[in-house]
Structure formats: structure tokens, C-alpha cells
N, CA and C atoms as an extended XYZ file, in Angstrom:
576
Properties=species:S:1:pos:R:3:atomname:S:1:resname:S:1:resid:I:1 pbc="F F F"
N        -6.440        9.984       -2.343 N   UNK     1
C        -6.675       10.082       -0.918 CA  UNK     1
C        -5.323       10.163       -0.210 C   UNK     1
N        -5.402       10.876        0.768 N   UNK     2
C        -3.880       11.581        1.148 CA  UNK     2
C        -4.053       10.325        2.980 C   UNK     2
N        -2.812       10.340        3.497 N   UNK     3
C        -2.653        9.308        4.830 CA  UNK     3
C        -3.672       10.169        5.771 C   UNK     3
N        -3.463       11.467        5.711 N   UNK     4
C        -4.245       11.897        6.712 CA  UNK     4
C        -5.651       11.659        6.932 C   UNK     4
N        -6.483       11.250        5.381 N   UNK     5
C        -7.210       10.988        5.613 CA  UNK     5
C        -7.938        9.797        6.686 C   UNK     5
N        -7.098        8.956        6.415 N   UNK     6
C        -7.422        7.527        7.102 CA  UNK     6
C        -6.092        7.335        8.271 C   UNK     6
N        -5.613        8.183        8.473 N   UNK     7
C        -4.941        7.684        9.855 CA  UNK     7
C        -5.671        7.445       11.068 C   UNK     7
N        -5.123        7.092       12.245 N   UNK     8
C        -5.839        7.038       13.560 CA  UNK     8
C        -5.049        8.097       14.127 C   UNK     8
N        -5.689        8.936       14.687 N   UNK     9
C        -4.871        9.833       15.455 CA  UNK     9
C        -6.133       10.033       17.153 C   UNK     9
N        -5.639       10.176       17.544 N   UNK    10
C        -4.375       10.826       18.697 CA  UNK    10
C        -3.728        9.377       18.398 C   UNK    10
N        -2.285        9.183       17.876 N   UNK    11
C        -1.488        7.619       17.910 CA  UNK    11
C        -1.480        7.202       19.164 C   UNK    11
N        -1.352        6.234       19.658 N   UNK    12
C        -0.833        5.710       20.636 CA  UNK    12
C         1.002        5.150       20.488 C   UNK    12
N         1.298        5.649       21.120 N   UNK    13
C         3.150        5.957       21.654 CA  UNK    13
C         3.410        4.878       22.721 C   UNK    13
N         4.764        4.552       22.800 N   UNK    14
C         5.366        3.907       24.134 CA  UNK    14
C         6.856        4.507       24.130 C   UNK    14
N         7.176        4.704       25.093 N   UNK    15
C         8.546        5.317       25.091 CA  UNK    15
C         9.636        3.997       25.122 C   UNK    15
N        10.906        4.463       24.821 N   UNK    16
C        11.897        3.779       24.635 CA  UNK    16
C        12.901        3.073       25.575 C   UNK    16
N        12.238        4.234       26.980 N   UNK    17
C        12.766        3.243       28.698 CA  UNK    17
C        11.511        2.976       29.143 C   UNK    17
N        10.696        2.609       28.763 N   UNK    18
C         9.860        2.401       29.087 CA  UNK    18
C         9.813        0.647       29.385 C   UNK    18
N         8.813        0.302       30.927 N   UNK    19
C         9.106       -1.578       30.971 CA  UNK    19
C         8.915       -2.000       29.460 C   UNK    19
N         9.334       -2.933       28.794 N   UNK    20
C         8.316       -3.854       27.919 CA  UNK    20
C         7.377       -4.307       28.389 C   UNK    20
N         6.807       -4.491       29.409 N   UNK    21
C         5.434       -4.764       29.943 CA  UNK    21
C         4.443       -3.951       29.395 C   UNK    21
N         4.561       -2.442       29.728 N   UNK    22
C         3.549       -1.653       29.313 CA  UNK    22
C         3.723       -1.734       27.630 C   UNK    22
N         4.902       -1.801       26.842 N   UNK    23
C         4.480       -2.105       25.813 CA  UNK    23
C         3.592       -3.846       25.334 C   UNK    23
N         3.674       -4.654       26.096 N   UNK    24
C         3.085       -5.979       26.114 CA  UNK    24
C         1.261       -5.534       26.440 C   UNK    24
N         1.448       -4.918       27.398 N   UNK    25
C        -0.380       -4.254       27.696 CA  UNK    25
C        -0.709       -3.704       26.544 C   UNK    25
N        -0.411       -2.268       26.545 N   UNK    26
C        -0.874       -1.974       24.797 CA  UNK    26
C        -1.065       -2.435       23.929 C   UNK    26
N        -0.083       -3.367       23.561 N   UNK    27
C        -0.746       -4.426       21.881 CA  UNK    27
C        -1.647       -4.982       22.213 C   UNK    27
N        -1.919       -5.544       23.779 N   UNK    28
C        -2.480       -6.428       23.661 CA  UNK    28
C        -4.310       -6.066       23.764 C   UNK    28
N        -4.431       -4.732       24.817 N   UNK    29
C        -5.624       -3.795       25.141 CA  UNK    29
C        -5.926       -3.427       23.865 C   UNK    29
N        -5.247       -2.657       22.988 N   UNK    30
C        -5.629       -2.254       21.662 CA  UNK    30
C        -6.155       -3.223       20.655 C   UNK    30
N        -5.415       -4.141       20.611 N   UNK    31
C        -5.434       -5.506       19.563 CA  UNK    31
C        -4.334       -4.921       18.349 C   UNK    31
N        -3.404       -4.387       18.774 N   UNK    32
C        -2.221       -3.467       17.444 CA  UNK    32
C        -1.101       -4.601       17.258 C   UNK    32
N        -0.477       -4.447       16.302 N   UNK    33
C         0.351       -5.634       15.986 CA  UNK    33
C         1.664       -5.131       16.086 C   UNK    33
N         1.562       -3.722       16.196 N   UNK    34
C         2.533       -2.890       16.479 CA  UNK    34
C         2.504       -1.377       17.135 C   UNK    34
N         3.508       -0.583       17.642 N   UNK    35
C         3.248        0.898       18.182 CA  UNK    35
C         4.770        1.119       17.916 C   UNK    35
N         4.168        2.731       17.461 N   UNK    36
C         5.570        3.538       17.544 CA  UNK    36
C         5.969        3.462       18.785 C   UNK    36
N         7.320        3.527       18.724 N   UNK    37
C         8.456        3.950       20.104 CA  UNK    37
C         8.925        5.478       19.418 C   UNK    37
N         8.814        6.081       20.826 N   UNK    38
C         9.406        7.471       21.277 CA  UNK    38
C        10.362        7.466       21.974 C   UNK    38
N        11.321        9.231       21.979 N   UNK    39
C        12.131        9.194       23.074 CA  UNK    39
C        11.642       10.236       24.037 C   UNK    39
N        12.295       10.806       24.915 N   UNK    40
C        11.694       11.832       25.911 CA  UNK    40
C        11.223       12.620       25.246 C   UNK    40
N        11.627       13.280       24.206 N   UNK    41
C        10.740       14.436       23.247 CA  UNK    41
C        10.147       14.218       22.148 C   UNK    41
N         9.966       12.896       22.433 N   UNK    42
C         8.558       12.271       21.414 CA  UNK    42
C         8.828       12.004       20.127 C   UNK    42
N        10.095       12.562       19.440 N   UNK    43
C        10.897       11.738       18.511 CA  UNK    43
C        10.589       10.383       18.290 C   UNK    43
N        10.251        9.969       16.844 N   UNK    44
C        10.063        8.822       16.957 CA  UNK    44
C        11.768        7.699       16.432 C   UNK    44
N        11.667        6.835       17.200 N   UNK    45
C        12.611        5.766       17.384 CA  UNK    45
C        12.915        4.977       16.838 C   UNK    45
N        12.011        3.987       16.960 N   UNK    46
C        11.600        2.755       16.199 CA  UNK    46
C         9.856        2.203       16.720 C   UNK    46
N         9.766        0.860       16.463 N   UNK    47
C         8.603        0.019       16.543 CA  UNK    47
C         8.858       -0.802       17.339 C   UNK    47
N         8.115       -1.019       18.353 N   UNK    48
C         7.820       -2.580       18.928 CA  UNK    48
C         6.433       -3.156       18.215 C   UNK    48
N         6.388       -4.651       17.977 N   UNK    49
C         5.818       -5.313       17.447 CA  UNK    49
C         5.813       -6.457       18.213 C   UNK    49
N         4.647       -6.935       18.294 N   UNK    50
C         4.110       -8.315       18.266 CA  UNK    50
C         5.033       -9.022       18.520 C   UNK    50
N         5.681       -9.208       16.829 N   UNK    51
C         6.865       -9.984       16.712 CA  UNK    51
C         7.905       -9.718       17.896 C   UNK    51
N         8.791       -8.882       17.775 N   UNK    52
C         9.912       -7.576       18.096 CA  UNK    52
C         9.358       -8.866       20.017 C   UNK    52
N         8.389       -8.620       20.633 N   UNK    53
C         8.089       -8.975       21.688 CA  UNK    53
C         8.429      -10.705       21.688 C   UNK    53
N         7.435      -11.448       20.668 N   UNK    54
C         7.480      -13.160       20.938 CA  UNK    54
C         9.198      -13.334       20.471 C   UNK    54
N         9.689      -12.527       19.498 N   UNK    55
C        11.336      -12.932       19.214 CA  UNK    55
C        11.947      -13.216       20.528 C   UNK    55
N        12.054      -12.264       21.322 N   UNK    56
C        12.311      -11.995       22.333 CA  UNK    56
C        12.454      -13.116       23.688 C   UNK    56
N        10.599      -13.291       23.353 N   UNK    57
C        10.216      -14.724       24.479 CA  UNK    57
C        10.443      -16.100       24.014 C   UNK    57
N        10.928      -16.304       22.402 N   UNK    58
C        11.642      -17.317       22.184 CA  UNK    58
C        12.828      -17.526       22.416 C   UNK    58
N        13.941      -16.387       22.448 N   UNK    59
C        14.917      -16.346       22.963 CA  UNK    59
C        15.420      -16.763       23.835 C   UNK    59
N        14.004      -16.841       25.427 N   UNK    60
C        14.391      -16.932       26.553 CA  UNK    60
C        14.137      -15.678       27.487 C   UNK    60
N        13.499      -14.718       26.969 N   UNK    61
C        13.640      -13.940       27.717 CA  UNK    61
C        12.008      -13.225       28.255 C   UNK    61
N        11.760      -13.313       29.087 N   UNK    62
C        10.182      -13.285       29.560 CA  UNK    62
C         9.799      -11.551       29.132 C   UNK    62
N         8.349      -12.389       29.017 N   UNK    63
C         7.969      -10.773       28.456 CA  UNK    63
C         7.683      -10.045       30.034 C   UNK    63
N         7.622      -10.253       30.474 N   UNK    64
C         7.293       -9.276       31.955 CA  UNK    64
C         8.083       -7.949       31.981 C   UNK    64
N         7.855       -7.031       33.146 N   UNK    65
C         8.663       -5.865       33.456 CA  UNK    65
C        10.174       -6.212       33.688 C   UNK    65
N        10.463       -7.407       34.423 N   UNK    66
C        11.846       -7.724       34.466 CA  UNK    66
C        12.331       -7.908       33.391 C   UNK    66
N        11.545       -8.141       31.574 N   UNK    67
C        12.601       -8.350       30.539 CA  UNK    67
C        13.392       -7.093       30.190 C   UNK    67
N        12.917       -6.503       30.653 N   UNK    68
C        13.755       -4.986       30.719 CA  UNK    68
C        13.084       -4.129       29.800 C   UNK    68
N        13.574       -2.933       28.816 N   UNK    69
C        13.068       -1.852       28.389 CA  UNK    69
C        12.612       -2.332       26.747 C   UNK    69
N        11.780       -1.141       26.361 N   UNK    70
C        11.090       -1.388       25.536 CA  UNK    70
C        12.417       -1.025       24.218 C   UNK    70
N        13.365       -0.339       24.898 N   UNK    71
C        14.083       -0.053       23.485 CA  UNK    71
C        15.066       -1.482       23.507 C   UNK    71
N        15.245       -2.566       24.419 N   UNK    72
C        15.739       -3.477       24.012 CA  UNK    72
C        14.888       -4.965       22.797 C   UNK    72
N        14.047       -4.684       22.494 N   UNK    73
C        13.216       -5.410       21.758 CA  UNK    73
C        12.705       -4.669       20.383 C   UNK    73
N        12.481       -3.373       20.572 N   UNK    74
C        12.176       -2.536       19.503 CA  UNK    74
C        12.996       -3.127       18.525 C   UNK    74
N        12.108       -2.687       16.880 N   UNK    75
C        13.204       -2.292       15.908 CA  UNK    75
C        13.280       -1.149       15.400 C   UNK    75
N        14.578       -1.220       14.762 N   UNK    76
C        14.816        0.258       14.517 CA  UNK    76
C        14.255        1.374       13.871 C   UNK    76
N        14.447        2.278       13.331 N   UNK    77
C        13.820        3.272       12.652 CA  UNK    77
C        12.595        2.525       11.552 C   UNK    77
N        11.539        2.639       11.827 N   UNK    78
C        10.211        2.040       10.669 CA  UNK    78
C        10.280        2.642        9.238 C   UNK    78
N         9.520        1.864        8.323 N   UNK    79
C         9.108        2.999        7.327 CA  UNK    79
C         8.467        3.924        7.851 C   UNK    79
N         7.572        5.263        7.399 N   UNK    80
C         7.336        5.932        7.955 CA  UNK    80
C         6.317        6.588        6.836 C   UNK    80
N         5.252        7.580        7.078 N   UNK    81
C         5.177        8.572        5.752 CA  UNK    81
C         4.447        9.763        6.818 C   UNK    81
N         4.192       10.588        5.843 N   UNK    82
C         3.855       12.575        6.485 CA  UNK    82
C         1.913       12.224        5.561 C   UNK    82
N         2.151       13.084        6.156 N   UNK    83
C         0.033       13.037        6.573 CA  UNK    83
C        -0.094       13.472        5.295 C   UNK    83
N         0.198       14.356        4.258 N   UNK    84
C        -0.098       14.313        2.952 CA  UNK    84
C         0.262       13.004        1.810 C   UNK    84
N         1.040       12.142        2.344 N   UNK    85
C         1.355       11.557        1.192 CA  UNK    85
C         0.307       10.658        0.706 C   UNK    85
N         0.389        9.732       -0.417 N   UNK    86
C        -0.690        9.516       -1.120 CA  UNK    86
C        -0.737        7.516       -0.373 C   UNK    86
N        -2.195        7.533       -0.181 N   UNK    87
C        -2.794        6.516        0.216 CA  UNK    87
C        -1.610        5.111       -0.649 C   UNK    87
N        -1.757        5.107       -1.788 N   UNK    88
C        -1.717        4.240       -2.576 CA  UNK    88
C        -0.066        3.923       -2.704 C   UNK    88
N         0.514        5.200       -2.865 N   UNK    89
C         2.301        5.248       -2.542 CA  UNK    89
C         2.219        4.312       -1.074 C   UNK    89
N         1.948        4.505        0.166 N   UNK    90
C         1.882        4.579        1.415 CA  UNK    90
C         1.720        2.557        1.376 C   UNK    90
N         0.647        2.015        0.703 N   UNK    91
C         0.047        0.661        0.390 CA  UNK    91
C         1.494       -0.425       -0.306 C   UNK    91
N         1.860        0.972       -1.141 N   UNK    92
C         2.954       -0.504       -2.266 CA  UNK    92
C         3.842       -0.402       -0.893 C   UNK    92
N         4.399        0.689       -0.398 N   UNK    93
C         5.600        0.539        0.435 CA  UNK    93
C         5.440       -0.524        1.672 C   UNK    93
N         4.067       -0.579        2.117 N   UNK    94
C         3.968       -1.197        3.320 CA  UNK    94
C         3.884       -3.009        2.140 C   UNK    94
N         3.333       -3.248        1.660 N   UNK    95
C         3.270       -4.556        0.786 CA  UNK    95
C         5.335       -5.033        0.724 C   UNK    95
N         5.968       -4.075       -0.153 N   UNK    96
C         7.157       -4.220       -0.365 CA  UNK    96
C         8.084       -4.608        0.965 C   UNK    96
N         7.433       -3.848        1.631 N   UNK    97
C         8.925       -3.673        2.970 CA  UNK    97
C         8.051       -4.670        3.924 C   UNK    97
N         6.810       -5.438        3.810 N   UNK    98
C         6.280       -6.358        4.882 CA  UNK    98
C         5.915       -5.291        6.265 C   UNK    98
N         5.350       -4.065        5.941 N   UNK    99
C         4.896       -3.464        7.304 CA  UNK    99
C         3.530       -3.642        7.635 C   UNK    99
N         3.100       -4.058        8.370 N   UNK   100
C         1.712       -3.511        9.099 CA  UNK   100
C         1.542       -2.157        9.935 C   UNK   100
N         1.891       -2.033       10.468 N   UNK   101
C         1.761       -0.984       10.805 CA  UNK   101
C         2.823        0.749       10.347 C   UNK   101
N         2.616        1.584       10.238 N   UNK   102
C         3.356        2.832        9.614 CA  UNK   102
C         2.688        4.061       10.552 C   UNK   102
N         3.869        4.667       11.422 N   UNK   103
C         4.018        5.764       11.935 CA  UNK   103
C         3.648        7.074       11.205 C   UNK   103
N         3.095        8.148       11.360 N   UNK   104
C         2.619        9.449       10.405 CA  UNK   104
C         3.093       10.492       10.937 C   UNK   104
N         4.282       10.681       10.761 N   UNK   105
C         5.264       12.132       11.416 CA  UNK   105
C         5.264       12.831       10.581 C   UNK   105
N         5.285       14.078       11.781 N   UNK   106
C         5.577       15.808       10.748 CA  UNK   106
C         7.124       16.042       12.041 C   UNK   106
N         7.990       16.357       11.395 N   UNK   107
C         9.414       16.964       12.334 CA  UNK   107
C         9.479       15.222       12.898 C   UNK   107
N         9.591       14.283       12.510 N   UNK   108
C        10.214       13.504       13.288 CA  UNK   108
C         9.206       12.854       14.384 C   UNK   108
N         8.154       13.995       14.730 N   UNK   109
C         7.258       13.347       15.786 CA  UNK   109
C         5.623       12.918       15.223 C   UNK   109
N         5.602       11.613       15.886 N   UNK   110
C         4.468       10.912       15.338 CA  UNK   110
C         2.702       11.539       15.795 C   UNK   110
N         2.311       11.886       14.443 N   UNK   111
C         1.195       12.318       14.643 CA  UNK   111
C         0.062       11.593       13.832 C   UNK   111
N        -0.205       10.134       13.715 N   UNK   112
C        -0.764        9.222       13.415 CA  UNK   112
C        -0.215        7.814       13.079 C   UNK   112
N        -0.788        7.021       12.808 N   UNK   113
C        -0.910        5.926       12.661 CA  UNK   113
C        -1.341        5.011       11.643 C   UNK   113
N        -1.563        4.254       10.753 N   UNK   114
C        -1.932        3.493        9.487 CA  UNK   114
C        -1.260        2.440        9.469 C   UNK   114
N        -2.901        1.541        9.450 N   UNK   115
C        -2.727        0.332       10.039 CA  UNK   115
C        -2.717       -0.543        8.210 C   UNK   115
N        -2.502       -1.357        8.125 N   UNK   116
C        -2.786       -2.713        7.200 CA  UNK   116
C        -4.433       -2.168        6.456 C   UNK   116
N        -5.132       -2.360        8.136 N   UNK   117
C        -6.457       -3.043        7.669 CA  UNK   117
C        -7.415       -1.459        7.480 C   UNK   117
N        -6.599        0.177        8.044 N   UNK   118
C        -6.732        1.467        7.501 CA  UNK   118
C        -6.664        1.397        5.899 C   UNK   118
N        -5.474        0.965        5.818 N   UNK   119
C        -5.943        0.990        4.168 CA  UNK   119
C        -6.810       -0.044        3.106 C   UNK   119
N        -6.761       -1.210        3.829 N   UNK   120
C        -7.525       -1.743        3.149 CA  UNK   120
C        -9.280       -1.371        3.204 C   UNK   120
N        -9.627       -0.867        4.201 N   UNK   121
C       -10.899        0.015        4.130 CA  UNK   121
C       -11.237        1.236        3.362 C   UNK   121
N        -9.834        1.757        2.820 N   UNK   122
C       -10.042        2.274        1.680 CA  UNK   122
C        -9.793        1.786        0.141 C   UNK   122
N        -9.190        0.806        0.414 N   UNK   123
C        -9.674        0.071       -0.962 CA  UNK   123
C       -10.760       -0.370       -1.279 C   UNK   123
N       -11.185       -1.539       -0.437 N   UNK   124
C       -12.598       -2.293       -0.615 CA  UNK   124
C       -13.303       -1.976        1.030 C   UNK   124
N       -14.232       -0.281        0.502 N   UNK   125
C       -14.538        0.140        1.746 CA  UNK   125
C       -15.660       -1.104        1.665 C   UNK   125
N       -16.347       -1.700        2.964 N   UNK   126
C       -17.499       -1.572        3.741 CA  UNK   126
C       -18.567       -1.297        4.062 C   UNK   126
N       -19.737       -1.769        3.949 N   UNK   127
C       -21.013       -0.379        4.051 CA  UNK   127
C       -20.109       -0.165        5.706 C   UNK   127
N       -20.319       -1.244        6.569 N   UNK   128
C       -19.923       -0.686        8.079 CA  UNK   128
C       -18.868        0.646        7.716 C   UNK   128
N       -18.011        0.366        7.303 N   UNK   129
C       -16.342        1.528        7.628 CA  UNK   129
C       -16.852        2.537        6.974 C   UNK   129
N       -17.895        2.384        5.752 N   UNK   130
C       -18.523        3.818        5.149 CA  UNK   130
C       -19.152        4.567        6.217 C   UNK   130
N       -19.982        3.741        7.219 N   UNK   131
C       -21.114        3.954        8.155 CA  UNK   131
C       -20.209        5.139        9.142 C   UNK   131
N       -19.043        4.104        9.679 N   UNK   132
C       -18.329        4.516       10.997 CA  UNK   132
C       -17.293        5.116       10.368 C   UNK   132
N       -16.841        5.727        9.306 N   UNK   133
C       -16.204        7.244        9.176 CA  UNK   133
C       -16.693        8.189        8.490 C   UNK   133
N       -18.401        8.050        8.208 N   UNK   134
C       -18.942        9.261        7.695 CA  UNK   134
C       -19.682        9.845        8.993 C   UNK   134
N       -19.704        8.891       10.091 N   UNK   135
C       -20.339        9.138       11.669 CA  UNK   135
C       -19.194        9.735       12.435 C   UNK   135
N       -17.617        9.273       11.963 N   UNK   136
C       -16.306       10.091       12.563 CA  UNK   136
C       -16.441       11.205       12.050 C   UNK   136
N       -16.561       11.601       10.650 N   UNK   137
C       -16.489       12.771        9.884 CA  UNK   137
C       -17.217       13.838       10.712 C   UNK   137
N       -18.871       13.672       10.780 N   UNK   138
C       -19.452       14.305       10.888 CA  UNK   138
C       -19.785       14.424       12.931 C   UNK   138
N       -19.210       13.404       13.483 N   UNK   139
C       -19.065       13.705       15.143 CA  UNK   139
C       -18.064       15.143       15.270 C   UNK   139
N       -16.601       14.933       14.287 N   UNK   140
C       -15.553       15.942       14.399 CA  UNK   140
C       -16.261       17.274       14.022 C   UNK   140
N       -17.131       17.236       12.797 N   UNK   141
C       -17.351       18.736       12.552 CA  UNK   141
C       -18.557       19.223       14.071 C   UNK   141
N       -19.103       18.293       14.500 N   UNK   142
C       -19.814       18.234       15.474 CA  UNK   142
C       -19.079       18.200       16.953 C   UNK   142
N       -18.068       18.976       16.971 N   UNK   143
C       -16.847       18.831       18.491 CA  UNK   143
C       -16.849       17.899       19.309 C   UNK   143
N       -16.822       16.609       18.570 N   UNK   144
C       -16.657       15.707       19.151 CA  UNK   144
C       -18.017       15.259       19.939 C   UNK   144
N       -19.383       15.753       19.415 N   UNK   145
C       -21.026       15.091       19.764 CA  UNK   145
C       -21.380       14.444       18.669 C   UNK   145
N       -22.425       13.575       19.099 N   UNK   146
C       -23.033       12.500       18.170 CA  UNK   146
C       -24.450       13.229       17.582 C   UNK   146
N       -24.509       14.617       17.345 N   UNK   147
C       -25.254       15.275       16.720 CA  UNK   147
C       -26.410       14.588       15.453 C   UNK   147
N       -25.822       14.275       14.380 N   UNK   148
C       -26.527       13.597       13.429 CA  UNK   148
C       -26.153       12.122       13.466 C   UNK   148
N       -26.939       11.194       13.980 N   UNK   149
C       -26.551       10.138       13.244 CA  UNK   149
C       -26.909        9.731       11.905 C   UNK   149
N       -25.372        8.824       11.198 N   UNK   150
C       -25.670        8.321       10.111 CA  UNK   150
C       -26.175        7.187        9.953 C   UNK   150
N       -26.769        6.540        9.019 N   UNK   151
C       -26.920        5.137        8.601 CA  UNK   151
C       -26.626        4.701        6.985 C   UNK   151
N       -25.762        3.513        6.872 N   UNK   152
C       -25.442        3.273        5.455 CA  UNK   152
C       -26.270        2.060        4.866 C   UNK   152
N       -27.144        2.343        4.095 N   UNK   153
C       -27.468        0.734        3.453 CA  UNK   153
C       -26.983        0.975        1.938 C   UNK   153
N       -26.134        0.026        1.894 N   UNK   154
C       -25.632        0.340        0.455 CA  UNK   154
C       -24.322        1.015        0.407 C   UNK   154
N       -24.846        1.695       -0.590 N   UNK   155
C       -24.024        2.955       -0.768 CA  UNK   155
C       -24.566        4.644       -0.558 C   UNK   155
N       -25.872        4.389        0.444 N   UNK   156
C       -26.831        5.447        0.431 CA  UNK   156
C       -26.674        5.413        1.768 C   UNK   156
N       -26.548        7.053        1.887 N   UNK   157
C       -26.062        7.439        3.585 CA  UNK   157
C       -27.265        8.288        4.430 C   UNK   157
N       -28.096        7.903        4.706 N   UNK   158
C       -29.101        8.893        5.736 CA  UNK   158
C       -28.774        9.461        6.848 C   UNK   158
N       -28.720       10.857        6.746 N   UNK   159
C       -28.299       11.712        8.395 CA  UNK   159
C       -29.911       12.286        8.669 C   UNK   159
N       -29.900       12.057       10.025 N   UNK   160
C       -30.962       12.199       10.573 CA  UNK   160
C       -30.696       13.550       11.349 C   UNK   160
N       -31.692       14.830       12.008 N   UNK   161
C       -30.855       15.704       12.791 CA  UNK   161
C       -31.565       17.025       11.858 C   UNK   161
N       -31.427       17.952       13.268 N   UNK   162
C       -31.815       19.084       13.074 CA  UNK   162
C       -30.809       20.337       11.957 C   UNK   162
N       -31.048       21.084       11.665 N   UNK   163
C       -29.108       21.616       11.464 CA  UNK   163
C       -29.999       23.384       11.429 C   UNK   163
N       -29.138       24.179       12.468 N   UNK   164
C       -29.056       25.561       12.629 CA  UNK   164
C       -29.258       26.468       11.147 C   UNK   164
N       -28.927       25.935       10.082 N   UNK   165
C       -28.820       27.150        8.985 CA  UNK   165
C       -28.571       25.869        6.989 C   UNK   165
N       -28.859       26.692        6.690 N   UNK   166
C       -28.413       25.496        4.900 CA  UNK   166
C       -26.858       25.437        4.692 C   UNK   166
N       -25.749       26.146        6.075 N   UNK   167
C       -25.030       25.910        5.469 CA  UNK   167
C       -24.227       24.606        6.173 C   UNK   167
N       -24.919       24.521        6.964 N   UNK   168
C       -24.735       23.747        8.104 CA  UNK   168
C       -25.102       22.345        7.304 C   UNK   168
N       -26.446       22.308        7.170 N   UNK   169
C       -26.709       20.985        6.226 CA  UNK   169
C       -25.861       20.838        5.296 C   UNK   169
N       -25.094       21.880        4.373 N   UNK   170
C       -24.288       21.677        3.200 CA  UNK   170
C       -23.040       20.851        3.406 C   UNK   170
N       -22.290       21.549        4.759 N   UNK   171
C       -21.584       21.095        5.082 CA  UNK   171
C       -21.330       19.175        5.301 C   UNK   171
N       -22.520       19.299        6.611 N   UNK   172
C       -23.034       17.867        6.861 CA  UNK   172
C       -22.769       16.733        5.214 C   UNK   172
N       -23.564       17.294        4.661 N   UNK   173
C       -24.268       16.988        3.523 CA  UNK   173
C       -22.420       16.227        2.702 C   UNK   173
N       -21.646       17.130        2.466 N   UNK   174
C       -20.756       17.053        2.105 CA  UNK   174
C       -19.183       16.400        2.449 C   UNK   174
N       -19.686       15.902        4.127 N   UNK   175
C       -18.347       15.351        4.822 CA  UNK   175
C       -18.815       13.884        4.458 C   UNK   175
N       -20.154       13.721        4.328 N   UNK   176
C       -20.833       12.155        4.164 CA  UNK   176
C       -20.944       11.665        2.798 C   UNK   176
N       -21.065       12.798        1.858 N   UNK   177
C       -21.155       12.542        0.092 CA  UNK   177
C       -19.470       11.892       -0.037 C   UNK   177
N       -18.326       12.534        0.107 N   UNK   178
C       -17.145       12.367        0.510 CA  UNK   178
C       -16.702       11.089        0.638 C   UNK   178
N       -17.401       10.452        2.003 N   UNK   179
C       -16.781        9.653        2.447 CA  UNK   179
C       -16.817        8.185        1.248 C   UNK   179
N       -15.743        7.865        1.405 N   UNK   180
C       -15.462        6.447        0.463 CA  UNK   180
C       -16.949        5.211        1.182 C   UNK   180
N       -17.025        5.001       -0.310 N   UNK   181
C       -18.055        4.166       -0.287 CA  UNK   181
C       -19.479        4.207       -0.146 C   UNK   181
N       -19.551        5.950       -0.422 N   UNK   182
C       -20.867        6.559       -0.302 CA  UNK   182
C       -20.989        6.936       -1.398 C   UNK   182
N       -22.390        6.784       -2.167 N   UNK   183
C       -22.695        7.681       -3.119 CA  UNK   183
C       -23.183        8.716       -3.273 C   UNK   183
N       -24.728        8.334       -1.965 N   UNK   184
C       -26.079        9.164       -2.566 CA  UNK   184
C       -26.004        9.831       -0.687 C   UNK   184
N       -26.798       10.654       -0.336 N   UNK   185
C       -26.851       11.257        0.498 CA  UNK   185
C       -28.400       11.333        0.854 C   UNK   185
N       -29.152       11.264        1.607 N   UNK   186
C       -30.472       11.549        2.402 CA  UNK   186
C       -30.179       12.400        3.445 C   UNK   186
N       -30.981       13.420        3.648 N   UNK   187
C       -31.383       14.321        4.953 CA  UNK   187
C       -32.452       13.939        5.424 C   UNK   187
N       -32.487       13.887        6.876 N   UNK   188
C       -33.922       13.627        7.288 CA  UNK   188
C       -33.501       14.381        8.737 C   UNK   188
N       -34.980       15.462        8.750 N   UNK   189
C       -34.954       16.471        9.338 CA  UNK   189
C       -36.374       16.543        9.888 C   UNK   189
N       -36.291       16.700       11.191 N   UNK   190
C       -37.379       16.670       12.086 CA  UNK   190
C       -38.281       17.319       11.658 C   UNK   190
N       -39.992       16.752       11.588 N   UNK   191
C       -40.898       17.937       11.254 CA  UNK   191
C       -41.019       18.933       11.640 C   UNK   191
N       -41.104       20.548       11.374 N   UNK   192
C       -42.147       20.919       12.157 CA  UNK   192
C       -40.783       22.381       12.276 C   UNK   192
């Protein structure tokens, strides 16, 4: 399984003059333990973290807009990996180097995200995380509509839903067989 599979994308970014406040909102609205930092052309920078923030307010120095910019708390350049590399490479490095969170750049600029608990849903998937990325899978081939819903009991995935043509079902059929932690596949298709 390659990062792209399980990244979060559109990432969420904070720039590098940016208050530390708005980076203090974000971790905290999201529930992230960390976010890439950018510069004006979206280059990625470094990380603010959780940490990177309370270091900071132990120091003495308040987390508010007056503690000043987000590139004074950041750290520096993160590990990092590119949307093909392999799930499992991606796991030892974050274990080794103590990351939770890992930036997913192509040219330098961040085009996902992979969290801790991203990969651990692909280790020991979930019926839920089977449920809610064979329902991501199949919303995306669906432009972003809730066209078929899925349901997981088990390891057995039922899509419910009309579908235009067999290749359409094949498709369907095949983004949900796919997904980690699925085995068996059900169609269920309106009478008539």
C-alpha cells in the first residue's frame, strides 16, 4: 500500500508569518497534534506541533497572537515522504524518528498528510475505517455524492444503489473489494 493511499488530502497548511494563534486554533479545531508550515509559495518549512506550541508556553511565552509568528515555535524541516512511497517504509521511519504526524510532498509542496493513527488503520483496519474509506472510495468515484451507501459487518461490505451500466457496478464493486479490511462484496440494487 503506497502513502497516497491513506493520506488526508486537501492537507491543512499554516504559513510561517503567520500569528501562532491561528496555528493554536487549528490543532486545536482539527484535534491534529501537528500541521505542516509553509512559506508564501507553499514550500514546505517545517512543523508546528502541539509540543513546538506548550514548549513555548512553558518557557513563558503565551500562546496568543502576541506570542508572535508561527515560524518562531515551528520545527524545522520534518521527516517527510512522496505519495508513492510504501506504507510500511513510511511506519518504521515515523516509529524511529518519534513522528506523528508526516507531510506528503511532490516539488517540495505539501500535498497530504499521514497521521500516526492513518497508518495504524491500515494495519489493524476496523470494520468502522473499512466502512468510512470504502464510503470515501466510492463518494470520490461518485464526484464527491453519497450515491451508494456502504455498510460493513465484518468483513462483508453491502452497497446499496442503482448503477447506470455493469461497468459502473464493476467499478463500484471493485473500489470496495479493495478496500483494507474487506473481503466479500454484496450489491443490492433496487427492484424493478
Amino acid at each position: 500500500m503506497h502513502v497516497k493511499d491513506i493520506m488526508t488530502f486537501p492537507p491543512h497548511t499554516v504559513r510561517a508569518d503567520a500569528p501562532l494563534g491561528d496555528a493554536v486554533t487549528l490543532l486545536e479545531d482539527r484535534s491534529f497534534t501537528a500541521v505542516p508550515v509553509v512559506d508564501d509559495s507553499g514550500t514546505l518549512v517545517g512543523m508546528v506541533s502541539e509540543v513546538d506550541v506548550l514548549r513555548r508556553r512553558l518557557a513563558g511565552v503565551a500562546t496568543s497572537e502576541a506570542a508572535g509568528r508561527v515560524r518562531e515555535a515551528m520545527s524545522g524541516l520534518p521527516l517527510s515522504a512522496w505519495p508513492d512511497a510504501d506504507v510500511i517504509d513510511v511506519a518504521d521511519a515515523m516509529v524511529n524518528r518519534d513522528a506523528h504526524t508526516v507531510p506528503v510532498v511532490v516539488e517540495e509542496h505539501v500535498v497530504g498528510v499521514v497521521s500516526r493513527s492513518d497508518v495504524l488503520r491500515t494495519v489493524l483496519p476496523t470494520q468502522r475505517a473499512a466502512q468510512r474509506e470504502a464510503q470515501r472510495r466510492v463518494d470520490v468515484y461518485a464526484d464527491g455524492r453519497h450515491h451508494w451507501p456502504v455498510m460493513v459487518r465484518g468483513t462483508v461490505a453491502t452497497v446499496e444503489g442503482a448503477f447506470d451500466d455493469a461497468t459502473e457496478r464493476a467499478v463500484v464493486e471493485a473500489l470496495v473489494r479493495t478496500t483494507m479490511g474487506i473481503d466479500t462484496v454484496r450489491v443490492v440494487e433496487p427492484a424493478g
